[in-house]
Amino acid sequence: MLTPLTFQFSAYVTKETLLCMSLSVKAKLPQIKEENNVLVLKKSNFNKALTEIKYLLVDFYMRLSGPSQSLAEEFAEAAGQLKKEIPNVRFGKVDVSDQKDLKKEFNIQEFPTVKFFNPSKVFTAGEASAFITWVKRRLGPSTVHINSTDQTEAIIEAEELAVIGFFKVIQWERAVEIFYETARDVPELPFGVTATEEVFASYGIRKDTAVVFKKVGMVKPFVFQTSVKIFDVPVENHILLFTPKNSETFNKTYENYESAAVEFRGKIMFILVDTNETRNGRVFEYFRITEVDVPAVRILNLTSDARYKMPADEVTVENLRSFCQSYLAGKAKQHVSSEEIPEDWDKNPVKVLVGKNFNQVAFNKTKNVFVMFYAPWSHECRKLLPIWDELAEEYENRKDIIIAKVDFTANDIQLFMLDRYPFFRLFPAGSDNQVVVYAGEHTLEAFAEFLNEQSKPKAEATGKVKDSMLCALRMSPVQFKVALLLNASVTESNLAVGGWDATTTYLSRALRRLVLPILKPRLP
């Protein structure tokens, strides 16, 4: 069976996109039913189609799927137009509601999915230009050989992103071969390679390095396509302006924000969050931003997860400059949202923690503190609260154990262990900021078994206490922050995303880890 190229489509695919993805080839296919110029493919005739048509565009759809229905009309219109212009190209469709064998064979998970047969190399394209570039790079040179600084700048300025490989020796180097192979698989980005000393000197490069250059406007509103770009560049300081774009003062506020962004390029990313956009709700929740707070300015450090609030209410260039300078100098005061400590917080078996008393209680070296992080609006959390009360009653007389809970939606807890509500963490006695991640069942018996094991004297314990760094690695905040920073955009210009020594395996991983996520994941 031939291996297809896979394209994921939304309801907004146009016939122009479909037309551009087709190639001119000779095709011969009698005796297959057509509907609106689209071949109706089934298990019984699919192999015949693949055998007789070298290039075939196939829409795997489901009748009751809204996106499938939206694509069908565009798909048929494109097929009809292409049939007139390039009659040798064919379009086909498979209704996976009936053709379950084909659905399984080609691992169709989303509807609609359009697969392009052949060539055999798997490729996911978002635009026709990317597909054309991909083909050209496999037939000819995958990168541009750069001989001057002017040529380098021309490549960088031509696109939003560009990848330049600085290698002192280009021929017969395994690292360079990997760079070329990466270029073949990433058609969305221009790739260049140079061994010219002048270019090395112009960009301050001293050793073999691959650099991603980014060129973006000063401030852009959140858009989904750039959400991953935000997190993959190594600027750990993000400043966010929360304001409605339809407010009377928006233009002036935005002008001030953009002016400040120029001054801190390369040091702080400036991000604009439209508070009228409902899809940004998770961002508001994370920063505890309410309607009465806007316009509001916050700084987020991606490494420590620390948040900072601009002291001044008015968004002026002077206030923004002062806030950013204070933060970069280490003088800004960290902003921690916290409810007030309830008067009876420790009167019941389950102790009530808030931001103001969390560290004092959780990191008490004489106690094993088992904490439930919950959201009061969560049905799952509400269902578990009575079980948590039972657990606390069971251990109420144990002086070395505290059962506690914290409303994580109302209190900032600075931990690198974010998870879906509810989640549970044990802060063991005698440890120095150590944390144990609970990953067991949400039952009274499972909680008790875990607590008994972890509260044994260290000489007896068979469970391993993971320190905070290991927990950070296992429960990285990346997923949560990517969800948080949905639709983000950045303000950096000509920013080096990464530099790596010319070692083969590491360079390959680094390129694929840092270059590909900037676009969207494409390779395993």
Short mmCIF file of C-alpha atoms in Angstrom, two decimals:
data_model
loop_
_atom_site.label_atom_id
_atom_site.label_comp_id
_atom_site.label_asym_id
_atom_site.label_seq_id
_atom_site.Cartn_x
_atom_site.Cartn_y
_atom_site.Cartn_z
CA MET A 1 0.00 0.00 0.00
CA LEU A 2 1.30 3.47 -0.82
CA THR A 3 2.04 5.85 2.02
CA PRO A 4 0.05 9.08 1.86
CA LEU A 5 0.85 12.64 2.73
CA THR A 6 -1.58 13.85 5.36
CA PHE A 7 -3.30 17.23 5.55
CA GLN A 8 -5.52 18.26 8.46
CA PHE A 9 -8.28 20.63 7.39
CA SER A 10 -10.63 22.95 9.24
CA ALA A 11 -13.98 24.21 8.09
CA TYR A 12 -12.23 27.21 6.56
CA VAL A 13 -10.36 25.37 3.80
CA THR A 14 -10.93 27.01 0.42
CA LYS A 15 -10.93 25.60 -3.06
CA GLU A 16 -7.82 27.66 -3.81
CA THR A 17 -5.90 25.73 -1.15
CA LEU A 18 -7.03 22.44 -2.62
CA LEU A 19 -6.16 23.48 -6.15
CA CYS A 20 -2.65 24.48 -5.20
CA MET A 21 -2.00 21.15 -3.50
CA SER A 22 -2.53 19.18 -6.69
CA LEU A 23 0.16 18.19 -9.19
CA SER A 24 -0.07 17.55 -12.90
CA VAL A 25 0.23 13.84 -13.62
CA LYS A 26 -1.18 11.32 -16.03
CA ALA A 27 -4.08 9.35 -14.64
CA LYS A 28 -6.37 6.68 -15.97
CA LEU A 29 -9.32 5.54 -13.92
CA PRO A 30 -12.44 4.13 -15.58
CA GLN A 31 -15.41 2.52 -13.89
CA ILE A 32 -15.36 4.43 -10.60
CA LYS A 33 -18.43 6.42 -9.74
CA GLU A 34 -18.11 10.20 -9.56
CA GLU A 35 -20.14 12.75 -7.62
CA ASN A 36 -19.54 16.40 -8.54
CA ASN A 37 -16.23 15.49 -10.18
CA VAL A 38 -15.02 13.66 -7.06
CA LEU A 39 -14.34 9.91 -7.24
CA VAL A 40 -16.36 7.86 -4.75
CA LEU A 41 -13.79 5.52 -3.25
CA LYS A 42 -14.45 2.35 -1.29
CA LYS A 43 -12.49 -0.63 -0.02
CA SER A 44 -13.31 -2.46 -3.24
CA ASN A 45 -11.83 0.15 -5.58
CA PHE A 46 -9.30 1.99 -3.43
CA ASN A 47 -6.27 -0.10 -4.42
CA LYS A 48 -7.23 0.26 -8.07
CA ALA A 49 -7.28 4.03 -7.69
CA LEU A 50 -3.88 4.07 -6.00
CA THR A 51 -2.42 1.80 -8.67
CA GLU A 52 -3.66 3.77 -11.66
CA ILE A 53 -3.22 7.30 -10.28
CA LYS A 54 0.23 8.37 -9.24
CA TYR A 55 -1.05 11.44 -7.35
CA LEU A 56 -4.48 11.43 -5.78
CA LEU A 57 -6.10 13.77 -3.26
CA VAL A 58 -8.52 11.88 -0.99
CA ASP A 59 -10.97 13.40 1.48
CA PHE A 60 -11.73 11.04 4.39
CA TYR A 61 -14.96 12.44 5.80
CA MET A 62 -17.90 11.61 8.04
CA ARG A 63 -21.38 12.49 6.84
CA LEU A 64 -22.58 13.93 10.15
CA SER A 65 -19.44 15.97 10.78
CA GLY A 66 -19.94 19.73 10.41
CA PRO A 67 -16.36 20.39 9.25
CA SER A 68 -16.68 17.51 6.78
CA GLN A 69 -19.79 19.06 5.28
CA SER A 70 -18.12 22.45 5.07
CA LEU A 71 -15.14 21.00 3.23
CA ALA A 72 -17.22 18.89 0.82
CA GLU A 73 -18.53 21.83 -1.21
CA GLU A 74 -15.11 23.47 -1.53
CA PHE A 75 -13.54 20.11 -2.33
CA ALA A 76 -16.01 19.42 -5.13
CA GLU A 77 -15.68 22.92 -6.58
CA ALA A 78 -11.89 22.63 -6.61
CA ALA A 79 -12.13 19.20 -8.24
CA GLY A 80 -14.35 20.57 -10.97
CA GLN A 81 -12.15 23.57 -11.69
CA LEU A 82 -9.00 21.46 -11.71
CA LYS A 83 -10.62 18.94 -14.01
CA LYS A 84 -10.92 21.70 -16.61
CA GLU A 85 -7.46 23.17 -16.10
CA ILE A 86 -5.41 20.01 -15.41
CA PRO A 87 -7.58 17.02 -16.39
CA ASN A 88 -4.98 14.44 -15.34
CA VAL A 89 -5.34 15.22 -11.62
CA ARG A 90 -8.02 13.43 -9.61
CA PHE A 91 -9.86 14.05 -6.37
CA GLY A 92 -11.51 11.27 -4.37
CA LYS A 93 -13.51 10.88 -1.19
CA VAL A 94 -14.08 8.13 1.37
CA ASP A 95 -17.05 8.11 3.74
CA VAL A 96 -15.49 6.55 6.84
CA SER A 97 -18.95 6.12 8.36
CA ASP A 98 -19.27 3.13 6.01
CA GLN A 99 -15.66 2.40 5.07
CA LYS A 100 -14.39 1.50 8.52
CA ASP A 101 -11.60 -0.70 7.14
CA LEU A 102 -10.08 2.26 5.30
CA LYS A 103 -10.52 4.43 8.37
CA LYS A 104 -8.52 1.94 10.41
CA GLU A 105 -5.92 1.31 7.70
CA PHE A 106 -5.06 5.00 7.37
CA ASN A 107 -5.56 5.81 11.07
CA ILE A 108 -8.16 8.50 10.48
CA GLN A 109 -8.72 10.29 13.80
CA GLU A 110 -10.14 13.67 12.74
CA PHE A 111 -12.80 14.64 10.25
CA PRO A 112 -12.19 15.69 7.61
CA THR A 113 -8.66 14.44 6.92
CA VAL A 114 -7.25 14.85 3.42
CA LYS A 115 -4.44 12.53 2.38
CA PHE A 116 -2.24 13.03 -0.64
CA PHE A 117 -0.90 9.93 -2.41
CA ASN A 118 2.22 9.76 -3.40
CA PRO A 119 5.25 10.22 -2.95
CA SER A 120 5.90 7.91 -0.05
CA LYS A 121 7.46 10.50 2.27
CA VAL A 122 4.94 11.58 4.92
CA PHE A 123 4.39 15.32 5.05
CA THR A 124 1.80 17.59 6.64
CA ALA A 125 1.25 20.88 4.86
CA GLY A 126 -0.74 23.91 5.84
CA GLU A 127 -0.28 25.90 2.64
CA ALA A 128 0.37 25.16 -1.01
CA SER A 129 3.62 27.13 -0.96
CA ALA A 130 4.97 24.88 1.79
CA PHE A 131 4.21 21.77 -0.26
CA ILE A 132 5.92 23.20 -3.34
CA THR A 133 8.98 24.16 -1.30
CA TRP A 134 9.07 20.69 0.24
CA VAL A 135 9.13 19.05 -3.18
CA LYS A 136 11.80 21.41 -4.52
CA ARG A 137 14.02 20.82 -1.50
CA ARG A 138 13.89 17.08 -2.03
CA LEU A 139 14.77 17.43 -5.70
CA GLY A 140 17.49 20.07 -5.28
CA PRO A 141 19.44 22.02 -2.64
CA SER A 142 17.57 22.29 0.66
CA THR A 143 19.40 25.39 1.87
CA VAL A 144 20.80 28.60 0.44
CA HIS A 145 24.59 28.94 0.57
CA ILE A 146 25.40 32.35 2.03
CA ASN A 147 28.56 34.25 1.12
CA SER A 148 27.97 37.72 2.58
CA THR A 149 26.28 39.64 5.37
CA ASP A 150 23.98 41.37 2.88
CA GLN A 151 22.79 38.00 1.61
CA THR A 152 22.15 36.85 5.18
CA GLU A 153 20.13 39.96 6.00
CA ALA A 154 18.08 39.55 2.84
CA ILE A 155 17.08 36.02 3.89
CA ILE A 156 16.26 37.13 7.44
CA GLU A 157 14.18 40.10 6.31
CA ALA A 158 12.25 38.14 3.69
CA GLU A 159 10.27 36.00 6.15
CA GLU A 160 8.96 36.11 9.71
CA LEU A 161 11.35 33.32 10.69
CA ALA A 162 14.61 32.16 9.14
CA VAL A 163 17.15 29.50 10.12
CA ILE A 164 20.84 30.12 9.48
CA GLY A 165 23.50 27.47 10.02
CA PHE A 166 26.96 28.81 10.87
CA PHE A 167 29.46 26.03 10.13
CA LYS A 168 33.19 26.63 9.69
CA VAL A 169 33.48 23.50 7.56
CA ILE A 170 30.45 22.70 5.42
CA GLN A 171 31.50 19.68 3.40
CA TRP A 172 31.52 16.16 4.87
CA GLU A 173 30.31 17.27 8.30
CA ARG A 174 27.60 15.06 9.79
CA ALA A 175 26.11 18.03 11.66
CA VAL A 176 25.69 19.90 8.38
CA GLU A 177 23.99 16.89 6.80
CA ILE A 178 21.49 16.86 9.66
CA PHE A 179 20.92 20.57 9.16
CA TYR A 180 20.20 19.93 5.46
CA GLU A 181 17.81 17.09 6.30
CA THR A 182 15.94 19.29 8.77
CA ALA A 183 15.62 21.94 6.06
CA ARG A 184 14.04 19.37 3.74
CA ASP A 185 11.42 18.52 6.35
CA VAL A 186 10.56 22.11 7.35
CA PRO A 187 9.46 23.86 4.16
CA GLU A 188 7.71 26.67 6.01
CA LEU A 189 11.05 28.25 6.96
CA PRO A 190 13.87 29.54 4.78
CA PHE A 191 17.19 27.86 5.60
CA GLY A 192 20.65 29.21 4.88
CA VAL A 193 24.15 27.96 5.63
CA THR A 194 27.45 29.82 5.70
CA ALA A 195 31.13 29.28 6.37
CA THR A 196 32.09 32.89 5.59
CA GLU A 197 34.17 34.60 8.29
CA GLU A 198 32.56 37.96 7.54
CA VAL A 199 29.10 36.61 8.34
CA PHE A 200 30.34 34.88 11.50
CA ALA A 201 31.85 38.17 12.68
CA SER A 202 28.76 40.23 11.81
CA TYR A 203 26.56 38.14 14.11
CA GLY A 204 29.13 37.48 16.82
CA ILE A 205 29.26 33.74 16.11
CA ARG A 206 32.43 31.98 17.24
CA LYS A 207 31.59 28.30 16.90
CA ASP A 208 29.36 26.05 14.83
CA THR A 209 25.83 27.15 15.58
CA ALA A 210 22.29 27.06 14.21
CA VAL A 211 20.27 30.21 14.83
CA VAL A 212 16.58 30.91 14.31
CA PHE A 213 15.95 34.56 13.49
CA LYS A 214 12.51 35.93 14.33
CA LYS A 215 11.04 39.07 12.84
CA VAL A 216 7.72 40.17 14.32
CA GLY A 217 5.97 43.47 14.96
CA MET A 218 6.34 45.18 18.31
CA VAL A 219 3.06 43.96 19.77
CA LYS A 220 0.40 41.74 18.25
CA PRO A 221 -2.92 40.49 19.59
CA PHE A 222 -3.28 36.89 20.67
CA VAL A 223 -3.77 34.51 17.74
CA PHE A 224 -3.83 30.73 18.01
CA GLN A 225 -1.17 30.13 15.36
CA THR A 226 1.53 31.86 17.44
CA SER A 227 0.79 30.28 20.81
CA VAL A 228 3.63 27.79 20.57
CA LYS A 229 6.07 30.39 19.28
CA ILE A 230 5.72 32.29 22.54
CA PHE A 231 6.93 29.46 24.68
CA ASP A 232 9.72 28.16 22.46
CA VAL A 233 11.86 31.28 22.35
CA PRO A 234 14.27 31.57 25.29
CA VAL A 235 13.09 34.93 26.64
CA GLU A 236 11.78 33.97 30.05
CA ASN A 237 10.25 37.36 30.87
CA HIS A 238 6.79 38.07 29.48
CA ILE A 239 4.80 41.23 30.09
CA LEU A 240 1.08 41.09 29.38
CA LEU A 241 -1.30 43.99 28.86
CA PHE A 242 -4.93 43.12 29.59
CA THR A 243 -7.30 45.57 27.90
CA PRO A 244 -10.41 45.52 25.70
CA LYS A 245 -9.55 46.39 22.12
CA ASN A 246 -12.83 48.23 21.64
CA SER A 247 -12.31 50.70 24.49
CA GLU A 248 -12.05 54.43 23.77
CA THR A 249 -8.56 54.57 25.24
CA PHE A 250 -7.20 51.50 23.46
CA ASN A 251 -5.30 53.30 20.69
CA LYS A 252 -3.38 55.48 23.12
CA THR A 253 -2.74 52.60 25.51
CA TYR A 254 -1.51 50.40 22.68
CA GLU A 255 0.74 53.17 21.36
CA ASN A 256 2.40 53.52 24.78
CA TYR A 257 2.77 49.76 25.11
CA GLU A 258 4.34 49.45 21.67
CA SER A 259 6.80 52.26 22.41
CA ALA A 260 7.93 50.54 25.59
CA ALA A 261 8.33 47.25 23.74
CA VAL A 262 11.03 48.77 21.53
CA GLU A 263 13.16 49.65 24.56
CA PHE A 264 13.12 46.14 26.01
CA ARG A 265 13.48 44.06 22.85
CA GLY A 266 15.34 40.84 23.57
CA LYS A 267 14.80 41.18 27.32
CA ILE A 268 11.03 41.10 27.79
CA MET A 269 8.30 39.85 25.45
CA PHE A 270 5.33 42.20 25.18
CA ILE A 271 1.98 40.43 24.76
CA LEU A 272 -1.46 41.94 24.28
CA VAL A 273 -4.51 40.16 25.72
CA ASP A 274 -7.91 41.29 24.49
CA THR A 275 -10.23 41.02 27.50
CA ASN A 276 -13.25 40.89 25.20
CA GLU A 277 -12.05 37.59 23.74
CA THR A 278 -13.83 34.82 25.65
CA ARG A 279 -11.26 32.23 24.60
CA ASN A 280 -8.72 34.00 26.79
CA GLY A 281 -10.63 33.03 29.92
CA ARG A 282 -7.89 30.69 31.15
CA VAL A 283 -5.39 33.53 30.95
CA PHE A 284 -7.62 35.80 33.06
CA GLU A 285 -8.08 33.04 35.61
CA TYR A 286 -4.36 32.35 35.83
CA PHE A 287 -3.47 35.99 36.46
CA ARG A 288 -6.56 36.65 38.62
CA ILE A 289 -7.67 39.43 36.26
CA THR A 290 -11.26 40.64 36.58
CA GLU A 291 -13.23 43.20 34.61
CA VAL A 292 -12.64 45.90 37.21
CA ASP A 293 -8.87 45.42 36.96
CA VAL A 294 -8.44 46.35 33.29
CA PRO A 295 -6.39 47.81 31.84
CA ALA A 296 -3.88 45.75 33.82
CA VAL A 297 -0.22 44.91 33.31
CA ARG A 298 1.52 41.80 34.63
CA ILE A 299 4.99 40.30 34.21
CA LEU A 300 5.42 36.52 34.21
CA ASN A 301 8.76 34.78 34.66
CA LEU A 302 8.51 31.47 32.83
CA THR A 303 11.34 29.88 34.79
CA SER A 304 10.15 30.59 38.32
CA ASP A 305 6.45 31.06 37.49
CA ALA A 306 6.64 34.28 39.52
CA ARG A 307 4.16 37.04 38.67
CA TYR A 308 4.52 40.77 39.15
CA LYS A 309 1.91 43.53 39.08
CA MET A 310 2.66 47.00 37.74
CA PRO A 311 2.23 49.36 40.72
CA ALA A 312 0.82 52.20 38.63
CA ASP A 313 -2.71 52.01 37.24
CA GLU A 314 -2.14 54.19 34.17
CA VAL A 315 -0.49 52.52 31.18
CA THR A 316 2.06 55.15 30.13
CA VAL A 317 5.50 54.75 28.60
CA GLU A 318 7.05 56.10 31.79
CA ASN A 319 5.16 53.68 34.04
CA LEU A 320 5.91 50.72 31.78
CA ARG A 321 9.59 51.66 31.57
CA SER A 322 9.85 52.01 35.34
CA PHE A 323 8.09 48.68 35.91
CA CYS A 324 10.29 46.79 33.45
CA GLN A 325 13.51 48.35 34.71
CA SER A 326 12.56 47.56 38.30
CA TYR A 327 11.81 43.96 37.37
CA LEU A 328 15.03 43.44 35.42
CA ALA A 329 17.02 44.95 38.30
CA GLY A 330 15.44 42.47 40.71
CA LYS A 331 13.69 45.20 42.68
CA ALA A 332 10.07 44.50 41.69
CA LYS A 333 7.93 42.97 44.40
CA GLN A 334 6.39 39.64 43.49
CA HIS A 335 2.61 39.73 43.26
CA VAL A 336 0.91 36.87 45.05
CA SER A 337 -2.86 36.61 45.06
CA SER A 338 -4.25 35.20 48.25
CA GLU A 339 -7.49 34.97 50.12
CA GLU A 340 -7.45 36.11 53.70
CA ILE A 341 -6.58 33.42 56.23
CA PRO A 342 -9.88 32.17 57.71
CA GLU A 343 -10.13 32.55 61.48
CA ASP A 344 -11.02 28.87 61.82
CA TRP A 345 -8.55 27.60 59.17
CA ASP A 346 -7.10 24.98 61.57
CA LYS A 347 -10.18 24.17 63.65
CA ASN A 348 -11.46 21.30 61.49
CA PRO A 349 -9.72 18.04 60.51
CA VAL A 350 -9.05 19.46 57.03
CA LYS A 351 -6.88 22.55 57.35
CA VAL A 352 -7.69 25.43 55.01
CA LEU A 353 -4.68 26.89 53.25
CA VAL A 354 -4.44 30.13 51.29
CA GLY A 355 -1.56 31.91 49.62
CA LYS A 356 -0.59 33.73 52.82
CA ASN A 357 -0.14 30.64 54.99
CA PHE A 358 0.66 27.95 52.42
CA ASN A 359 4.45 27.88 52.69
CA GLN A 360 4.42 28.10 56.47
CA VAL A 361 2.16 25.05 56.77
CA ALA A 362 3.17 22.95 53.76
CA PHE A 363 6.92 23.22 54.33
CA ASN A 364 6.75 22.55 58.06
CA LYS A 365 9.67 20.14 58.55
CA THR A 366 8.01 18.34 61.46
CA LYS A 367 4.83 17.41 59.57
CA ASN A 368 3.82 15.34 56.56
CA VAL A 369 1.37 17.68 54.84
CA PHE A 370 -0.98 16.13 52.27
CA VAL A 371 -2.70 18.85 50.22
CA MET A 372 -5.66 18.75 47.85
CA PHE A 373 -5.57 21.50 45.20
CA TYR A 374 -9.14 22.06 44.07
CA ALA A 375 -11.46 24.37 42.15
CA PRO A 376 -14.78 25.09 43.88
CA TRP A 377 -16.66 25.04 40.57
CA SER A 378 -15.33 21.60 39.58
CA HIS A 379 -17.84 18.75 39.86
CA GLU A 380 -15.01 16.24 40.33
CA CYS A 381 -13.56 18.33 43.16
CA ARG A 382 -16.90 18.69 44.92
CA LYS A 383 -17.38 14.94 44.70
CA LEU A 384 -14.00 14.31 46.36
CA LEU A 385 -14.26 16.85 49.19
CA PRO A 386 -16.31 14.49 51.46
CA ILE A 387 -13.69 11.75 50.93
CA TRP A 388 -10.98 14.26 51.83
CA ASP A 389 -12.89 15.07 55.02
CA GLU A 390 -13.02 11.35 55.89
CA LEU A 391 -9.28 11.02 55.32
CA ALA A 392 -8.61 13.96 57.63
CA GLU A 393 -10.82 12.50 60.36
CA GLU A 394 -8.94 9.20 60.09
CA TYR A 395 -5.59 10.92 60.69
CA GLU A 396 -6.80 13.64 63.04
CA ASN A 397 -4.91 12.19 66.01
CA ARG A 398 -1.64 11.77 64.13
CA LYS A 399 0.57 14.65 65.24
CA ASP A 400 2.96 14.12 62.32
CA ILE A 401 0.29 14.38 59.60
CA ILE A 402 -1.75 17.31 58.32
CA ILE A 403 -4.53 16.96 55.75
CA ALA A 404 -5.18 20.26 54.00
CA LYS A 405 -6.89 21.81 51.00
CA VAL A 406 -6.39 24.99 48.98
CA ASP A 407 -8.60 26.72 46.45
CA PHE A 408 -6.05 26.96 43.67
CA THR A 409 -8.23 29.28 41.59
CA ALA A 410 -8.09 32.02 44.24
CA ASN A 411 -4.56 31.63 45.60
CA ASP A 412 -1.19 31.81 43.87
CA ILE A 413 0.94 28.86 44.92
CA GLN A 414 4.40 29.00 43.39
CA LEU A 415 4.99 25.38 42.42
CA PHE A 416 6.23 23.76 39.20
CA MET A 417 3.62 21.04 39.50
CA LEU A 418 0.48 22.28 37.89
CA ASP A 419 -2.11 19.72 36.91
CA ARG A 420 -5.81 19.36 36.22
CA TYR A 421 -8.13 19.89 39.17
CA PRO A 422 -8.18 18.19 41.55
CA PHE A 423 -4.54 17.26 42.11
CA PHE A 424 -2.68 16.18 45.22
CA ARG A 425 0.80 16.77 46.62
CA LEU A 426 2.56 15.51 49.74
CA PHE A 427 5.08 17.78 51.45
CA PRO A 428 7.09 15.30 53.56
CA ALA A 429 8.46 15.97 57.03
CA GLY A 430 12.16 16.66 57.37
CA SER A 431 12.58 17.65 53.74
CA ASP A 432 13.93 20.82 52.23
CA ASN A 433 11.23 22.00 49.83
CA GLN A 434 10.65 18.46 48.62
CA VAL A 435 7.38 17.36 47.10
CA VAL A 436 5.82 13.99 46.27
CA VAL A 437 3.36 13.84 43.39
CA TYR A 438 0.31 11.70 44.11
CA ALA A 439 -0.79 9.82 40.98
CA GLY A 440 -3.00 7.12 42.51
CA GLU A 441 -6.74 6.53 42.54
CA HIS A 442 -9.06 9.07 44.11
CA THR A 443 -10.39 6.78 46.84
CA LEU A 444 -10.13 6.83 50.62
CA GLU A 445 -8.24 3.54 50.63
CA ALA A 446 -5.71 4.67 48.02
CA PHE A 447 -5.10 7.99 49.76
CA ALA A 448 -4.54 6.23 53.09
CA GLU A 449 -2.20 3.62 51.63
CA PHE A 450 -0.11 6.32 49.98
CA LEU A 451 0.02 8.42 53.14
CA ASN A 452 0.99 5.47 55.34
CA GLU A 453 3.82 4.54 53.00
CA GLN A 454 5.17 8.05 52.64
CA SER A 455 4.96 8.87 56.35
CA LYS A 456 7.12 5.93 57.44
CA PRO A 457 10.53 6.75 58.90
CA LYS A 458 13.01 7.18 56.07
CA ALA A 459 14.85 3.99 56.97
CA GLU A 460 11.65 1.99 56.36
CA ALA A 461 10.12 3.81 53.47
CA THR A 462 10.16 2.02 50.16
CA GLY A 463 8.68 4.93 48.23
CA LYS A 464 11.04 7.52 46.87
CA VAL A 465 10.52 11.18 47.65
CA LYS A 466 11.01 13.23 44.53
CA ASP A 467 12.64 16.57 45.13
CA SER A 468 11.13 19.69 43.64
CA MET A 469 13.42 19.66 40.62
CA LEU A 470 12.44 16.12 39.66
CA CYS A 471 8.81 17.03 40.13
CA ALA A 472 9.35 20.06 37.95
CA LEU A 473 10.71 17.81 35.23
CA ARG A 474 7.86 15.34 35.53
CA MET A 475 5.07 17.85 35.98
CA SER A 476 6.42 20.66 33.82
CA PRO A 477 4.31 23.83 33.65
CA VAL A 478 4.75 23.91 29.89
CA GLN A 479 1.40 22.34 29.07
CA PHE A 480 -0.49 24.59 31.45
CA LYS A 481 1.26 27.74 30.28
CA VAL A 482 0.80 26.89 26.65
CA ALA A 483 -2.91 26.56 27.37
CA LEU A 484 -2.68 29.80 29.30
CA LEU A 485 -0.89 31.71 26.64
CA LEU A 486 -3.35 30.65 24.01
CA ASN A 487 -3.25 32.86 20.99
CA ALA A 488 -0.09 34.68 22.08
CA SER A 489 2.24 36.74 19.96
CA VAL A 490 5.69 38.08 20.54
CA THR A 491 7.61 41.27 20.05
CA GLU A 492 11.13 40.08 19.44
CA SER A 493 13.04 40.95 16.28
CA ASN A 494 16.04 39.01 15.01
CA LEU A 495 16.14 36.85 18.12
CA ALA A 496 18.50 33.89 18.23
CA VAL A 497 16.41 30.97 19.41
CA GLY A 498 19.24 28.57 20.02
CA GLY A 499 22.86 27.79 19.37
CA TRP A 500 24.38 24.32 19.46
CA ASP A 501 27.77 22.72 18.99
CA ALA A 502 28.22 20.72 15.82
CA THR A 503 27.54 17.36 17.38
CA THR A 504 25.26 15.15 15.35
CA THR A 505 22.60 13.77 17.65
CA TYR A 506 22.26 16.86 19.80
CA LEU A 507 22.04 19.17 16.82
CA SER A 508 19.35 17.03 15.24
CA ARG A 509 17.28 16.99 18.42
CA ALA A 510 17.79 20.69 19.02
CA LEU A 511 16.74 21.67 15.54
CA ARG A 512 13.64 19.52 15.61
CA ARG A 513 12.73 20.56 19.16
CA LEU A 514 13.19 24.28 18.68
CA VAL A 515 12.39 24.82 15.01
CA LEU A 516 9.43 22.52 14.48
CA PRO A 517 7.34 23.54 17.51
CA ILE A 518 7.60 27.15 16.39
CA LEU A 519 5.40 26.13 13.50
CA LYS A 520 3.44 23.13 14.75
CA PRO A 521 4.49 19.57 15.59
CA ARG A 522 5.13 17.63 12.38
CA LEU A 523 7.62 14.91 13.18
CA PRO A 524 7.49 12.08 15.73
#
